[in-house]
GROMACS .gro file of C-alpha atoms in nm:
model
  258
    1MET     CA    1   1.248  -0.275  -1.232
    2VAL     CA    2   1.559  -0.359  -1.012
    3ARG     CA    3   1.705  -0.026  -1.037
    4ILE     CA    4   1.406   0.170  -0.856
    5VAL     CA    5   1.365  -0.101  -0.608
    6GLY     CA    6   1.708  -0.096  -0.519
    7THR     CA    7   1.723   0.289  -0.528
    8SER     CA    8   1.419   0.287  -0.293
    9ILE     CA    9   1.586   0.038  -0.024
   10LYS     CA   10   1.894   0.281  -0.046
   11ASP     CA   11   1.695   0.561   0.026
   12ALA     CA   12   1.488   0.398   0.299
   13PHE     CA   13   1.809   0.309   0.494
   14GLN     CA   14   1.910   0.680   0.466
   15LEU     CA   15   1.552   0.766   0.640
   16LEU     CA   16   1.626   0.504   0.885
   17ARG     CA   17   1.979   0.620   0.978
   18GLY     CA   18   2.002   0.730   1.343
   19SER     CA   19   1.652   0.681   1.400
   20TRP     CA   20   1.581   0.319   1.376
   21LEU     CA   21   1.456   0.250   1.753
   22ASN     CA   22   1.215   0.564   1.709
   23ILE     CA   23   1.069   0.442   1.376
   24ILE     CA   24   1.039   0.083   1.497
   25GLY     CA   25   0.864   0.186   1.831
   26VAL     CA   26   0.595   0.371   1.621
   27VAL     CA   27   0.553   0.119   1.344
   28VAL     CA   28   0.536  -0.158   1.632
   29LEU     CA   29   0.278   0.070   1.827
   30ALA     CA   30   0.066   0.101   1.502
   31TYR     CA   31   0.045  -0.279   1.429
   32VAL     CA   32  -0.050  -0.341   1.801
   33ILE     CA   33  -0.338  -0.131   1.751
   34LYS     CA   34  -0.432  -0.324   1.450
   35LEU     CA   35  -0.414  -0.604   1.633
   36VAL     CA   36  -0.639  -0.508   1.895
   37PHE     CA   37  -0.876  -0.369   1.640
   38GLU     CA   38  -0.839  -0.683   1.425
   39THR     CA   39  -0.789  -0.502   1.116
   40LEU     CA   40  -0.460  -0.678   1.004
   41PRO     CA   41  -0.531  -0.881   0.710
   42VAL     CA   42  -0.417  -1.222   0.888
   43GLN     CA   43  -0.705  -1.164   1.143
   44GLY     CA   44  -0.960  -1.165   0.894
   45THR     CA   45  -0.994  -0.797   0.759
   46VAL     CA   46  -0.934  -0.934   0.394
   47GLN     CA   47  -1.065  -1.284   0.386
   48VAL     CA   48  -1.045  -1.541   0.119
   49ARG     CA   49  -1.441  -1.704   0.074
   50MET     CA   50  -1.532  -1.973  -0.108
   51GLU     CA   51  -1.863  -1.811  -0.126
   52PRO     CA   52  -1.839  -1.522  -0.367
   53LEU     CA   53  -2.175  -1.341  -0.275
   54THR     CA   54  -2.030  -1.315   0.084
   55ILE     CA   55  -1.827  -1.013  -0.072
   56ALA     CA   56  -2.094  -0.818  -0.070
   57ASN     CA   57  -2.259  -0.928   0.288
   58THR     CA   58  -2.317  -0.625   0.508
   59ASN     CA   59  -2.124  -0.766   0.779
   60ASN     CA   60  -1.815  -0.817   0.559
   61LEU     CA   61  -1.850  -0.451   0.409
   62LEU     CA   62  -1.887  -0.294   0.774
   63SER     CA   63  -1.578  -0.506   0.885
   64LEU     CA   64  -1.372  -0.343   0.592
   65ALA     CA   65  -1.491   0.000   0.631
   66LEU     CA   66  -1.389  -0.019   1.003
   67ALA     CA   67  -1.065  -0.153   0.901
   68ALA     CA   68  -1.011   0.098   0.630
   69ALA     CA   69  -1.083   0.388   0.879
   70VAL     CA   70  -0.835   0.245   1.144
   71ASN     CA   71  -0.566   0.180   0.913
   72SER     CA   72  -0.584   0.505   0.708
   73VAL     CA   73  -0.573   0.690   1.032
   74LEU     CA   74  -0.254   0.473   1.125
   75PHE     CA   75  -0.100   0.516   0.762
   76PHE     CA   76  -0.109   0.883   0.791
   77ILE     CA   77   0.042   0.895   1.122
   78ILE     CA   78   0.336   0.645   1.034
   79ILE     CA   79   0.429   0.852   0.707
   80ASP     CA   80   0.409   1.177   0.899
   81TYR     CA   81   0.630   1.029   1.175
   82ILE     CA   82   0.879   0.902   0.930
   83THR     CA   83   0.894   1.206   0.726
   84LYS     CA   84   0.895   1.463   1.010
   85THR     CA   85   1.221   1.196   1.157
   86ALA     CA   86   1.427   1.356   0.848
   87HIS     CA   87   1.373   1.706   0.954
   88THR     CA   88   1.303   1.727   1.322
   89MET     CA   89   1.345   1.542   1.663
   90ARG     CA   90   1.091   1.761   1.849
   91ARG     CA   91   0.746   1.651   1.930
   92ARG     CA   92   0.716   1.463   1.614
   93PHE     CA   93   0.549   1.198   1.749
   94TRP     CA   94   0.251   1.386   1.888
   95SER     CA   95   0.237   1.593   1.558
   96ALA     CA   96   0.210   1.274   1.391
   97CYS     CA   97  -0.067   1.142   1.575
   98ALA     CA   98  -0.261   1.492   1.552
   99TYR     CA   99  -0.190   1.531   1.152
  100PRO     CA  100  -0.464   1.322   1.020
  101PHE     CA  101  -0.741   1.501   1.240
  102LYS     CA  102  -0.577   1.835   1.170
  103GLN     CA  103  -0.644   1.739   0.813
  104TRP     CA  104  -0.973   1.627   0.839
  105SER     CA  105  -1.039   1.566   0.497
  106LEU     CA  106  -0.796   1.287   0.524
  107LEU     CA  107  -1.026   1.097   0.732
  108TYR     CA  108  -1.279   1.023   0.492
  109LYS     CA  109  -1.058   1.025   0.183
  110GLY     CA  110  -0.806   0.783   0.362
  111THR     CA  111  -1.110   0.547   0.419
  112ALA     CA  112  -1.246   0.565   0.094
  113VAL     CA  113  -0.924   0.451  -0.045
  114PHE     CA  114  -0.827   0.167   0.220
  115PHE     CA  115  -1.191   0.049   0.171
  116MET     CA  116  -1.148   0.045  -0.214
  117THR     CA  117  -0.818  -0.152  -0.157
  118TYR     CA  118  -0.936  -0.389   0.100
  119LEU     CA  119  -1.230  -0.485  -0.118
  120LEU     CA  120  -1.017  -0.497  -0.422
  121LEU     CA  121  -0.800  -0.756  -0.212
  122ASP     CA  122  -1.097  -0.960  -0.105
  123VAL     CA  123  -1.207  -1.006  -0.465
  124VAL     CA  124  -0.864  -1.109  -0.572
  125GLY     CA  125  -0.837  -1.367  -0.247
  126THR     CA  126  -1.152  -1.538  -0.373
  127LEU     CA  127  -1.041  -1.546  -0.761
  128PHE     CA  128  -0.685  -1.685  -0.640
  129MET     CA  129  -0.883  -1.966  -0.451
  130TYR     CA  130  -1.108  -2.033  -0.750
  131GLY     CA  131  -0.822  -1.986  -0.997
  132GLY     CA  132  -0.626  -2.247  -0.776
  133ILE     CA  133  -0.899  -2.507  -0.767
  134LEU     CA  134  -0.946  -2.462  -1.154
  135GLY     CA  135  -0.578  -2.504  -1.207
  136LEU     CA  136  -0.585  -2.824  -0.996
  137PHE     CA  137  -0.882  -2.967  -1.222
  138GLY     CA  138  -0.725  -2.801  -1.513
  139ASN     CA  139  -0.695  -3.131  -1.733
  140MET     CA  140  -1.040  -3.237  -1.620
  141MET     CA  141  -1.197  -2.926  -1.721
  142ALA     CA  142  -0.999  -2.911  -2.078
  143LEU     CA  143  -1.206  -3.192  -2.161
  144GLN     CA  144  -1.534  -3.004  -2.108
  145ALA     CA  145  -1.676  -2.740  -2.341
  146GLY     CA  146  -1.551  -2.406  -2.227
  147GLY     CA  147  -1.340  -2.505  -1.959
  148ALA     CA  148  -1.048  -2.338  -2.099
  149MET     CA  149  -1.226  -2.034  -2.157
  150LEU     CA  150  -1.354  -1.999  -1.797
  151LEU     CA  151  -1.013  -2.066  -1.653
  152ALA     CA  152  -0.894  -1.755  -1.908
  153PHE     CA  153  -1.154  -1.566  -1.795
  154TYR     CA  154  -1.037  -1.604  -1.411
  155ALA     CA  155  -0.698  -1.529  -1.510
  156GLY     CA  156  -0.801  -1.195  -1.700
  157ILE     CA  157  -1.026  -1.056  -1.427
  158PHE     CA  158  -0.747  -1.171  -1.166
  159THR     CA  159  -0.482  -0.955  -1.378
  160LEU     CA  160  -0.700  -0.652  -1.414
  161LEU     CA  161  -0.788  -0.623  -1.020
  162ILE     CA  162  -0.402  -0.662  -0.969
  163TRP     CA  163  -0.332  -0.390  -1.217
  164ILE     CA  164  -0.588  -0.158  -1.062
  165LEU     CA  165  -0.455  -0.228  -0.704
  166LEU     CA  166  -0.106  -0.140  -0.817
  167GLY     CA  167  -0.235   0.177  -1.018
  168ILE     CA  168  -0.417   0.326  -0.678
  169SER     CA  169  -0.104   0.208  -0.442
  170GLN     CA  170   0.006   0.568  -0.448
  171VAL     CA  171  -0.304   0.749  -0.353
  172GLY     CA  172  -0.218   0.747   0.009
  173TYR     CA  173   0.100   0.919  -0.051
  174ILE     CA  174  -0.043   1.178  -0.261
  175LEU     CA  175  -0.335   1.249  -0.019
  176TYR     CA  176  -0.065   1.267   0.276
  177GLU     CA  177   0.131   1.553   0.090
  178TYR     CA  178  -0.172   1.712  -0.096
  179PRO     CA  179  -0.451   1.699   0.147
  180GLU     CA  180  -0.645   1.916  -0.059
  181LYS     CA  181  -0.650   1.717  -0.360
  182SER     CA  182  -0.970   1.547  -0.458
  183LEU     CA  183  -1.010   1.159  -0.444
  184LEU     CA  184  -1.062   1.124  -0.785
  185LYS     CA  185  -0.755   1.363  -0.900
  186SER     CA  186  -0.530   1.180  -0.640
  187ILE     CA  187  -0.660   0.825  -0.815
  188ARG     CA  188  -0.566   0.949  -1.178
  189GLU     CA  189  -0.221   1.090  -1.032
  190SER     CA  190  -0.144   0.761  -0.906
  191PHE     CA  191  -0.245   0.568  -1.219
  192THR     CA  192  -0.002   0.825  -1.402
  193MET     CA  193   0.282   0.762  -1.143
  194MET     CA  194   0.239   0.397  -1.170
  195LYS     CA  195   0.261   0.372  -1.561
  196GLY     CA  196   0.578   0.144  -1.630
  197TYR     CA  197   0.637   0.099  -1.275
  198ARG     CA  198   0.388  -0.164  -1.197
  199LEU     CA  199   0.590  -0.469  -1.216
  200SER     CA  200   0.884  -0.299  -0.993
  201LEU     CA  201   0.600  -0.242  -0.705
  202LEU     CA  202   0.479  -0.611  -0.747
  203GLY     CA  203   0.834  -0.721  -0.714
  204LEU     CA  204   0.882  -0.510  -0.417
  205PHE     CA  205   0.563  -0.660  -0.250
  206VAL     CA  206   0.692  -1.007  -0.336
  207LEU     CA  207   1.028  -0.924  -0.183
  208ALA     CA  208   0.857  -0.820   0.144
  209VAL     CA  209   0.663  -1.113   0.198
  210ILE     CA  210   0.963  -1.333   0.165
  211SER     CA  211   1.173  -1.127   0.382
  212ILE     CA  212   0.880  -1.095   0.650
  213LEU     CA  213   0.826  -1.439   0.643
  214ALA     CA  214   1.223  -1.544   0.663
  215GLY     CA  215   1.242  -1.302   0.966
  216ALA     CA  216   0.966  -1.472   1.152
  217LEU     CA  217   1.115  -1.794   1.054
  218LEU     CA  218   1.432  -1.690   1.222
  219PHE     CA  219   1.356  -1.476   1.499
  220ILE     CA  220   1.002  -1.278   1.563
  221ILE     CA  221   1.225  -0.938   1.588
  222GLY     CA  222   1.367  -1.009   1.228
  223ALA     CA  223   0.993  -1.002   1.101
  224ILE     CA  224   0.927  -0.693   1.298
  225VAL     CA  225   1.240  -0.513   1.164
  226MET     CA  226   1.141  -0.637   0.797
  227ILE     CA  227   0.798  -0.483   0.845
  228VAL     CA  228   0.944  -0.134   0.947
  229VAL     CA  229   1.168  -0.165   0.671
  230TYR     CA  230   0.900  -0.243   0.445
  231GLU     CA  231   0.691   0.060   0.546
  232VAL     CA  232   0.987   0.306   0.496
  233VAL     CA  233   1.068   0.140   0.155
  234ARG     CA  234   0.704   0.197   0.037
  235LEU     CA  235   0.741   0.580   0.120
  236ALA     CA  236   1.089   0.588  -0.035
  237PHE     CA  237   0.941   0.445  -0.345
  238TYR     CA  238   0.678   0.703  -0.399
  239GLN     CA  239   0.955   0.986  -0.333
  240GLU     CA  240   1.153   0.795  -0.608
  241LEU     CA  241   0.855   0.786  -0.840
  242LYS     CA  242   0.788   1.146  -0.790
  243ARG     CA  243   1.170   1.242  -0.856
  244ARG     CA  244   1.112   1.040  -1.167
  245LYS     CA  245   0.807   1.214  -1.280
  246ARG     CA  246   0.930   1.562  -1.227
  247ARG     CA  247   1.258   1.454  -1.446
  248GLU     CA  248   1.015   1.340  -1.728
  249GLU     CA  249   0.822   1.673  -1.699
  250TRP     CA  250   1.116   1.891  -1.720
  251HIS     CA  251   1.280   1.695  -2.002
  252SER     CA  252   0.948   1.715  -2.178
  253LYS     CA  253   0.943   2.110  -2.138
  254VAL     CA  254   1.319   2.124  -2.241
  255ASN     CA  255   1.250   1.922  -2.562
  256ALA     CA  256   0.946   2.108  -2.637
  257GLY     CA  257   1.156   2.457  -2.614
  258ALA     CA  258   1.410   2.310  -2.830
   0.00000   0.00000   0.00000
């Protein structure tokens, strides 16, 4: 786990070398747009609700769909800009802005992926809240018939949803690189790539949250820098997964030939 995360961080700083200010500018612009459209999770895109049925509420689903549409376009712009920075310095900003619209299929595929992710996060947040409450009253519930089973049920569903979220985490990057791929094939490929690396990505998420919070406590600029680093590290993580997958396929062919 530590090795792939460390490699991803190292590769991310290689991508940032000489382009810190440019990449920070693009990422900050994207996050400002999210603030304006209120599509950041902290603004309520993904809300923790005490009423489970409100997750399927029409207004909530429309809010998630809008957030998914806006954030998917911004995601592809950020990834395209960072990727082009490693190869060219000319007109990459306008080229990155146009990329999701040139590849029109990304507009609905990206929206679908982000909608799925936000919906799962909504359910995870609600389960986390209920699980926390059940945990607080665990001793009391343990005295009641089925109390422990209910807690185990919540824990099992929560774990399954996290497993699915981590499994689909690479779909956006796959679609960016191969826009012609179908959504189902991209999801299958993402699950394949994430075999054995879910804990690594989960650890990276936890590290990112801690770093961003620490940066916010020290200076706001620190949080901004950590958000930029996180975006680049996630891209580097995908690229490292891809390299490892290709190495595994090559070794399989060599061993099969032998």
